[in-house]
Backbone as a chain_set.jsonl record, in Angstrom:
{"seq": "PDFLMYLSHRASSDPETQKSDQKLYVTLMTLLTPLGAPSVVGVGYIIDKKGLAAATALLVFLSSGFNLVALIPNLPIQILGFFFWACARVCLFSVMFSAVAKLFQQRNFGILSGLICAIAGLVSVLQVFLL", "coords": {"N": [[4.823, 72.235, -101.035], [6.535, 70.629, -100.191], [5.879, 68.472, -101.176], [6.413, 68.747, -103.888], [9.192, 68.74, -103.606], [9.131, 66.198, -102.686], [7.934, 64.346, -105.305], [10.061, 65.015, -106.965], [12.756, 63.799, -105.882], [11.202, 61.176, -105.809], [10.977, 60.706, -108.707], [11.308, 60.379, -112.363], [15.108, 60.447, -113.82], [14.682, 62.099, -115.667], [14.595, 65.362, -116.987], [12.79, 66.396, -118.363], [11.045, 64.036, -118.396], [10.831, 63.984, -115.426], [10.131, 66.911, -115.105], [7.37, 66.207, -116.75], [6.104, 63.949, -114.541], [6.053, 65.464, -112.02], [4.519, 67.33, -112.743], [1.366, 65.585, -114.055], [1.661, 65.024, -111.138], [1.033, 66.782, -108.574], [-1.247, 68.51, -110.392], [-2.704, 66.048, -109.934], [-3.808, 65.307, -106.932], [-4.242, 68.572, -106.729], [-6.985, 67.965, -107.67], [-7.986, 65.774, -106.183], [-7.981, 66.57, -103.895], [-10.544, 68.114, -102.815], [-11.984, 66.408, -103.273], [-11.977, 64.798, -100.785], [-13.675, 66.346, -99.294], [-16.606, 65.261, -99.092], [-16.135, 62.907, -96.578], [-16.748, 64.267, -94.303], [-19.362, 64.406, -93.959], [-19.549, 61.52, -92.833], [-17.87, 61.656, -90.552], [-18.914, 63.633, -89.002], [-21.022, 61.536, -88.239], [-20.396, 59.486, -87.551], [-19.003, 61.062, -84.653], [-21.242, 61.859, -83.584], [-22.331, 59.65, -83.478], [-20.376, 57.893, -81.503], [-18.564, 59.382, -80.224], [-15.423, 61.556, -79.855], [-14.244, 60.203, -79.136], [-13.777, 58.53, -81.001], [-13.841, 58.928, -83.436], [-11.176, 61.259, -83.484], [-9.506, 58.412, -83.473], [-10.073, 57.168, -86.059], [-9.084, 60.11, -87.256], [-6.021, 60.096, -86.604], [-6.063, 57.051, -87.242], [-6.217, 57.533, -90.407], [-4.403, 60.167, -90.305], [-2.192, 58.084, -89.768], [-1.98, 56.409, -92.333], [-1.762, 58.184, -95.025], [1.094, 59.197, -94.357], [2.854, 56.664, -93.749], [2.235, 55.875, -96.661], [3.457, 57.556, -97.74], [5.931, 57.23, -97.52], [6.349, 54.552, -99.141], [8.908, 54.353, -101.908], [7.021, 54.731, -104.75], [5.535, 55.968, -107.243], [1.933, 56.58, -108.465], [1.132, 54.897, -106.177], [1.098, 57.212, -104.583], [-0.954, 58.23, -104.714], [-2.963, 57.34, -103.496], [-2.537, 57.925, -100.599], [-2.467, 60.975, -101.33], [-5.286, 60.753, -100.932], [-5.987, 59.563, -97.965], [-5.051, 62.052, -96.858], [-7.051, 63.831, -98.109], [-9.006, 63.277, -95.855], [-7.748, 62.668, -94.129], [-7.57, 65.58, -92.824], [-10.05, 66.837, -93.223], [-10.9, 65.3, -91.006], [-9.9, 66.174, -89.025], [-10.341, 68.883, -88.7], [-12.963, 68.404, -88.606], [-12.999, 67.193, -85.866], [-11.156, 69.122, -84.078], [-13.247, 71.063, -84.096], [-15.644, 70.051, -82.24], [-14.756, 68.799, -80.132], [-13.588, 71.019, -78.928], [-16.64, 72.432, -78.968], [-17.562, 70.93, -77.032], [-15.762, 70.253, -74.971], [-15.188, 73.286, -73.813], [-18.026, 74.587, -73.745], [-20.085, 76.046, -75.838], [-20.253, 79.17, -75.431], [-17.407, 79.9, -74.752], [-16.917, 79.159, -77.222], [-16.022, 80.596, -79.69], [-13.895, 82.2, -79.639], [-11.948, 80.717, -78.138], [-11.971, 78.78, -80.485], [-11.101, 80.64, -82.555], [-8.776, 81.175, -81.558], [-6.753, 78.942, -81.181], [-6.585, 78.312, -84.302], [-5.38, 80.475, -85.314], [-3.141, 80.957, -84.061], [-1.895, 77.51, -85.234], [-1.962, 79.246, -87.659], [0.223, 80.703, -86.867], [2.479, 78.962, -86.846], [2.757, 78.139, -88.515], [3.311, 80.123, -90.954], [5.904, 80.088, -89.267], [7.664, 77.982, -90.514], [8.394, 78.245, -92.697], [10.667, 79.823, -92.324], [12.275, 78.367, -90.94], [13.089, 76.398, -92.639]], "CA": [[7.133, 72.26, -100.831], [7.315, 68.696, -99.656], [5.627, 67.178, -101.659], [7.503, 68.917, -104.648], [10.689, 68.253, -102.607], [9.149, 64.294, -102.812], [8.739, 64.42, -106.146], [12.061, 65.769, -107.094], [13.329, 63.341, -105.66], [11.216, 59.958, -106.794], [10.628, 61.041, -110.19], [12.262, 59.797, -113.252], [16.507, 61.504, -114.065], [15.595, 62.542, -117.756], [13.748, 66.887, -117.013], [11.394, 65.973, -119.686], [10.197, 63.016, -117.384], [10.162, 64.685, -114.287], [8.658, 68.137, -114.954], [6.052, 66.401, -116.746], [5.191, 63.893, -113.277], [5.668, 66.265, -110.989], [2.681, 68.061, -112.969], [0.53, 64.869, -113.601], [1.698, 64.366, -109.324], [0.073, 68.549, -108.772], [-2.598, 68.176, -110.762], [-4.405, 64.905, -108.956], [-3.622, 66.473, -105.306], [-5.124, 69.574, -106.844], [-8.455, 67.363, -108.25], [-8.312, 65.296, -105.164], [-8.276, 67.582, -102.471], [-11.647, 68.648, -102.58], [-12.85, 65.501, -102.939], [-12.485, 64.167, -99.259], [-15.792, 66.885, -98.194], [-17.546, 64.503, -98.934], [-16.176, 63.071, -95.603], [-17.631, 65.332, -93.116], [-21.053, 62.76, -93.123], [-19.033, 60.375, -92.482], [-17.085, 61.711, -90.078], [-20.188, 63.723, -88.237], [-22.049, 60.305, -87.64], [-19.633, 58.994, -85.924], [-18.759, 61.525, -83.975], [-22.552, 61.845, -83.133], [-23.1, 57.925, -82.855], [-19.742, 56.506, -81.251], [-18.716, 59.86, -79.243], [-14.947, 62.127, -80.509], [-12.841, 59.207, -78.781], [-13.508, 57.387, -82.343], [-13.602, 60.043, -84.462], [-10.221, 60.821, -83.174], [-8.695, 57.436, -83.604], [-9.981, 57.868, -86.698], [-7.627, 60.651, -88.198], [-4.759, 59.23, -86.216], [-5.671, 56.005, -89.054], [-5.776, 58.648, -91.973], [-2.449, 60.301, -90.229], [-1.443, 57.448, -90.238], [-2.39, 56.28, -93.79], [-0.773, 59.428, -95.128], [2.187, 59.053, -93.285], [2.717, 55.553, -94.215], [2.032, 55.14, -97.881], [4.187, 58.898, -98.139], [7.348, 56.255, -97.256], [6.224, 54.033, -100.187], [8.494, 54.414, -103.527], [5.813, 54.302, -106.043], [4.099, 57.018, -107.441], [0.779, 55.69, -108.485], [0.407, 54.574, -104.925], [0.801, 58.217, -103.913], [-2.224, 58.799, -105.353], [-4.154, 57.162, -102.364], [-1.76, 58.676, -99.959], [-3.923, 61.941, -100.809], [-7.11, 60.227, -101.142], [-5.817, 60.078, -97.005], [-4.461, 63.002, -96.895], [-8.269, 64.637, -97.694], [-9.934, 62.457, -95.65], [-7.63, 62.782, -92.322], [-7.929, 67.169, -93.396], [-11.3, 66.841, -93.052], [-11.578, 64.762, -89.89], [-9.059, 67.662, -88.706], [-11.121, 70.344, -88.116], [-14.104, 68.111, -87.375], [-13.165, 67.003, -84.216], [-11.196, 70.391, -83.38], [-14.578, 71.891, -83.981], [-17.009, 69.232, -81.679], [-14.032, 68.845, -79.357], [-13.372, 72.708, -78.534], [-17.794, 73.393, -78.522], [-17.688, 70.426, -76.47], [-15.239, 70.362, -73.412], [-15.322, 74.754, -73.466], [-19.322, 75.177, -74.144], [-20.6, 77.635, -77.327], [-20.098, 80.455, -74.871], [-15.843, 80.482, -75.354], [-16.017, 78.706, -78.601], [-14.94, 81.349, -80.82], [-12.719, 82.543, -78.783], [-10.885, 79.328, -78.737], [-11.641, 78.309, -81.798], [-9.783, 81.307, -83.146], [-7.064, 81.426, -80.942], [-5.727, 77.511, -82.058], [-6.685, 78.156, -85.683], [-4.238, 81.698, -85.18], [-1.501, 79.993, -83.372], [-1.432, 77.318, -86.512], [-1.424, 80.452, -88.513], [1.886, 81.789, -86.387], [3.802, 78.285, -86.122], [3.463, 77.606, -89.961], [4.92, 81.125, -91.202], [7.832, 80.448, -88.857], [7.673, 77.373, -90.526], [8.711, 78.828, -94.276], [11.528, 80.868, -92.181], [12.942, 77.013, -89.595], [13.185, 75.577, -93.4]], "C": [[7.253, 71.472, -100.446], [6.765, 68.185, -100.504], [6.251, 67.646, -103.125], [8.92, 68.321, -104.364], [9.987, 66.89, -103.501], [8.867, 63.888, -104.458], [10.546, 64.725, -107.616], [12.997, 64.005, -106.45], [13.206, 61.186, -106.629], [11.184, 60.189, -108.285], [12.568, 60.887, -111.299], [13.733, 60.973, -112.796], [16.086, 61.759, -115.151], [14.271, 64.118, -116.99], [12.583, 66.564, -117.563], [9.868, 65.692, -118.406], [10.321, 63.522, -115.911], [9.337, 65.561, -114.441], [7.262, 66.909, -115.407], [4.966, 65.066, -114.87], [5.21, 64.369, -112.231], [4.19, 67.139, -111.551], [1.352, 67.498, -112.75], [0.345, 65.16, -111.738], [1.003, 66.474, -108.974], [-1.038, 68.688, -108.811], [-3.085, 67.449, -109.999], [-4.486, 65.593, -108.029], [-4.447, 67.217, -105.85], [-6.944, 69.461, -106.82], [-8.819, 66.821, -106.955], [-8.723, 66.476, -103.26], [-9.484, 67.964, -102.2], [-12.486, 67.499, -102.43], [-12.559, 64.983, -101.466], [-13.408, 65.592, -98.264], [-16.277, 66.578, -98.133], [-18.205, 63.532, -97.432], [-16.789, 62.531, -94.801], [-18.724, 63.945, -93.373], [-20.362, 62.062, -92.619], [-18.417, 60.384, -90.111], [-18.306, 62.092, -88.607], [-21.104, 62.793, -87.795], [-20.784, 59.997, -87.184], [-19.008, 59.979, -84.805], [-19.988, 61.882, -82.902], [-23.184, 60.765, -82.82], [-21.641, 57.556, -82.184], [-18.82, 58.139, -80.149], [-16.643, 60.657, -80.248], [-13.902, 60.461, -80.145], [-12.826, 58.48, -80.143], [-13.043, 58.175, -83.028], [-11.668, 60.325, -84.216], [-9.296, 59.679, -83.145], [-9.191, 57.042, -85.546], [-9.227, 58.764, -87.617], [-6.981, 60.059, -87.097], [-5.105, 58.295, -87.43], [-5.53, 56.52, -90.673], [-4.611, 59.16, -91.963], [-1.506, 59.324, -91.082], [-1.19, 56.582, -91.103], [-1.77, 57.139, -94.407], [0.644, 59.119, -95.051], [3.283, 57.489, -93.9], [3.061, 55.305, -95.593], [2.719, 56.308, -98.456], [5.67, 57.893, -97.725], [7.511, 55.014, -98.12], [6.905, 54.745, -101.46], [7.826, 54.587, -104.638], [4.984, 55.834, -105.954], [2.82, 56.653, -107.386], [0.735, 55.231, -106.977], [0.077, 56.111, -104.264], [-0.533, 58.485, -103.604], [-3.822, 58.571, -104.277], [-3.453, 57.099, -101.478], [-3.119, 60.464, -99.811], [-5.275, 61.822, -100.176], [-6.92, 60.331, -98.634], [-6.122, 61.185, -95.959], [-6.053, 63.889, -96.735], [-9.104, 64.528, -96.96], [-9.952, 63.556, -94.462], [-7.267, 65.097, -92.141], [-9.22, 67.547, -92.992], [-11.97, 66.34, -91.506], [-10.506, 65.518, -88.612], [-9.694, 67.943, -88.098], [-12.039, 69.476, -87.808], [-14.103, 67.566, -85.833], [-12.752, 67.742, -84.507], [-12.419, 70.491, -83.329], [-15.01, 71.226, -82.577], [-15.782, 69.404, -80.834], [-13.926, 70.521, -78.226], [-15.039, 72.664, -78.33], [-18.031, 72.91, -76.991], [-17.416, 70.153, -74.936], [-15.304, 72.476, -73.122], [-16.793, 75.23, -73.727], [-18.952, 76.862, -74.707], [-20.286, 78.481, -75.824], [-18.162, 80.597, -75.304], [-15.604, 79.231, -76.479], [-15.509, 79.41, -79.863], [-13.964, 81.71, -80.981], [-11.23, 82.105, -78.914], [-10.284, 78.93, -79.996], [-10.594, 79.57, -82.397], [-8.388, 81.46, -82.983], [-6.498, 79.981, -81.138], [-6.058, 78.159, -83.767], [-5.278, 79.577, -85.716], [-2.795, 81.235, -85.29], [-1.026, 78.906, -85.008], [-1.28, 77.987, -87.758], [0.111, 80.408, -88.083], [2.769, 80.231, -87.022], [3.568, 77.76, -87.765], [4.215, 77.794, -91.099], [6.012, 80.419, -90.323], [8.357, 79.58, -89.283], [8.827, 77.132, -91.868], [10.544, 79.298, -92.721], [13.129, 79.181, -91.628], [13.512, 76.74, -91.413], [14.517, 76.251, -94.169]], "O": [[8.429, 71.278, -100.138], [7.244, 67.076, -100.736], [6.708, 66.642, -103.672], [9.514, 67.474, -105.032], [10.245, 66.628, -104.676], [9.652, 63.048, -104.9], [11.394, 64.59, -108.499], [13.889, 63.445, -107.088], [13.94, 60.445, -107.282], [11.64, 59.212, -108.88], [13.782, 61.063, -111.196], [13.706, 61.885, -111.97], [16.97, 61.737, -116.006], [13.176, 63.769, -116.549], [11.48, 66.525, -117.017], [8.857, 66.213, -117.935], [9.352, 63.096, -115.282], [8.143, 65.466, -114.16], [6.329, 66.713, -114.628], [3.861, 65.24, -114.358], [4.498, 63.908, -111.338], [3.173, 67.445, -110.929], [0.455, 67.949, -112.038], [-0.712, 65.417, -111.162], [0.446, 66.947, -109.964], [-1.838, 68.91, -107.902], [-3.941, 67.899, -109.238], [-5.211, 66.586, -108.09], [-5.61, 66.849, -105.683], [-7.812, 70.201, -106.356], [-9.866, 67.239, -106.461], [-9.366, 66.759, -102.249], [-9.569, 68.246, -101.005], [-13.476, 67.457, -101.699], [-13.689, 64.697, -101.071], [-13.645, 65.712, -97.062], [-17.072, 66.929, -97.262], [-19.357, 63.319, -97.055], [-17.215, 61.421, -94.483], [-18.674, 62.792, -92.945], [-20.722, 61.931, -91.449], [-18.522, 59.681, -89.105], [-18.56, 61.377, -87.637], [-21.978, 63.142, -87.002], [-20.337, 60.571, -86.191], [-18.407, 59.34, -83.941], [-19.814, 62.124, -81.708], [-24.216, 60.668, -82.157], [-21.625, 56.338, -82.36], [-18.413, 57.668, -79.087], [-16.555, 60.209, -81.391], [-13.093, 59.893, -80.878], [-11.822, 57.814, -80.398], [-11.841, 58.206, -83.292], [-10.913, 59.552, -84.806], [-8.166, 59.969, -82.754], [-8.253, 56.575, -86.192], [-8.753, 58.311, -88.658], [-7.76, 59.275, -86.555], [-4.612, 58.554, -88.527], [-4.977, 56.067, -91.675], [-3.776, 59.028, -92.858], [-0.753, 59.363, -92.055], [-0.226, 55.847, -90.891], [-0.615, 56.717, -94.364], [1.184, 58.723, -96.084], [4.393, 57.619, -94.416], [4.048, 54.615, -95.846], [2.717, 56.312, -99.687], [6.611, 58.677, -97.847], [8.555, 54.37, -98.021], [6.23, 55.511, -102.149], [8.524, 54.52, -105.65], [4.281, 56.46, -105.161], [2.403, 56.356, -106.266], [-0.456, 55.412, -106.725], [-0.926, 56.301, -103.575], [-1.073, 58.851, -102.56], [-4.936, 59.092, -104.21], [-3.454, 55.921, -101.119], [-3.949, 60.876, -99.001], [-5.985, 62.425, -99.371], [-7.678, 61.082, -98.021], [-6.824, 61.325, -94.958], [-6.356, 64.477, -95.697], [-10.05, 65.315, -96.983], [-10.713, 64.401, -93.989], [-6.698, 65.582, -91.163], [-9.402, 68.617, -92.412], [-13.012, 66.719, -90.97], [-10.555, 65.231, -87.416], [-9.867, 67.501, -86.962], [-12.24, 69.491, -86.594], [-14.973, 67.562, -84.962], [-13.334, 68.069, -85.541], [-12.9, 69.926, -82.347], [-14.696, 71.939, -81.623], [-15.658, 70.625, -80.743], [-14.209, 70.763, -77.052], [-15.154, 72.932, -77.134], [-18.407, 73.599, -76.043], [-18.206, 69.937, -74.017], [-15.511, 72.792, -71.951], [-16.838, 76.437, -73.966], [-18.324, 77.892, -74.459], [-19.981, 77.576, -75.047], [-17.791, 81.415, -76.146], [-14.588, 78.554, -76.635], [-14.812, 78.962, -80.773], [-13.203, 81.702, -81.949], [-10.152, 82.522, -79.338], [-9.156, 78.778, -80.467], [-9.407, 79.345, -82.636], [-7.391, 81.702, -83.664], [-5.287, 80.123, -81.308], [-4.946, 78.461, -84.198], [-4.223, 79.289, -86.281], [-1.858, 81.169, -86.086], [-0.14, 79.279, -85.777], [-0.668, 77.545, -88.731], [1.033, 80.124, -88.848], [3.765, 80.477, -87.702], [4.356, 76.897, -88.154], [4.391, 76.861, -91.884], [7.09, 80.223, -90.883], [9.55, 79.55, -88.982], [9.705, 76.283, -92.022], [11.375, 78.39, -92.681], [14.328, 79.095, -91.89], [14.721, 76.974, -91.427], [15.027, 75.682, -95.134]]}, "num_chains": 1, "name": "protein.A"}
């Protein structure tokens, strides 16, 4: 929804061009999102060799990169933002699950991971009512 709102503000004022732009960029984001999956190999390497702090720094870099690119009112540049978003998402889940396992041991991993995901899901659902 946020991306579609962004497109409606940034796209052409011509309704037909705007609809075409929206379809193109939504399709591109849909196609580019799974392409972030191979970055899990690099994130795993960083977690193993450099530690969670380095992986967290990468996560901050990717997330900040996405947010900075989103501020640029140029739709073709947003494709770079799609890449940052896809890689940041993979990095986020890799770092989160690795940190839970390392900090709280394997015995508590399932309960804590489930709790984190349930709280995140609840917050996501509540956002619908707040918009």
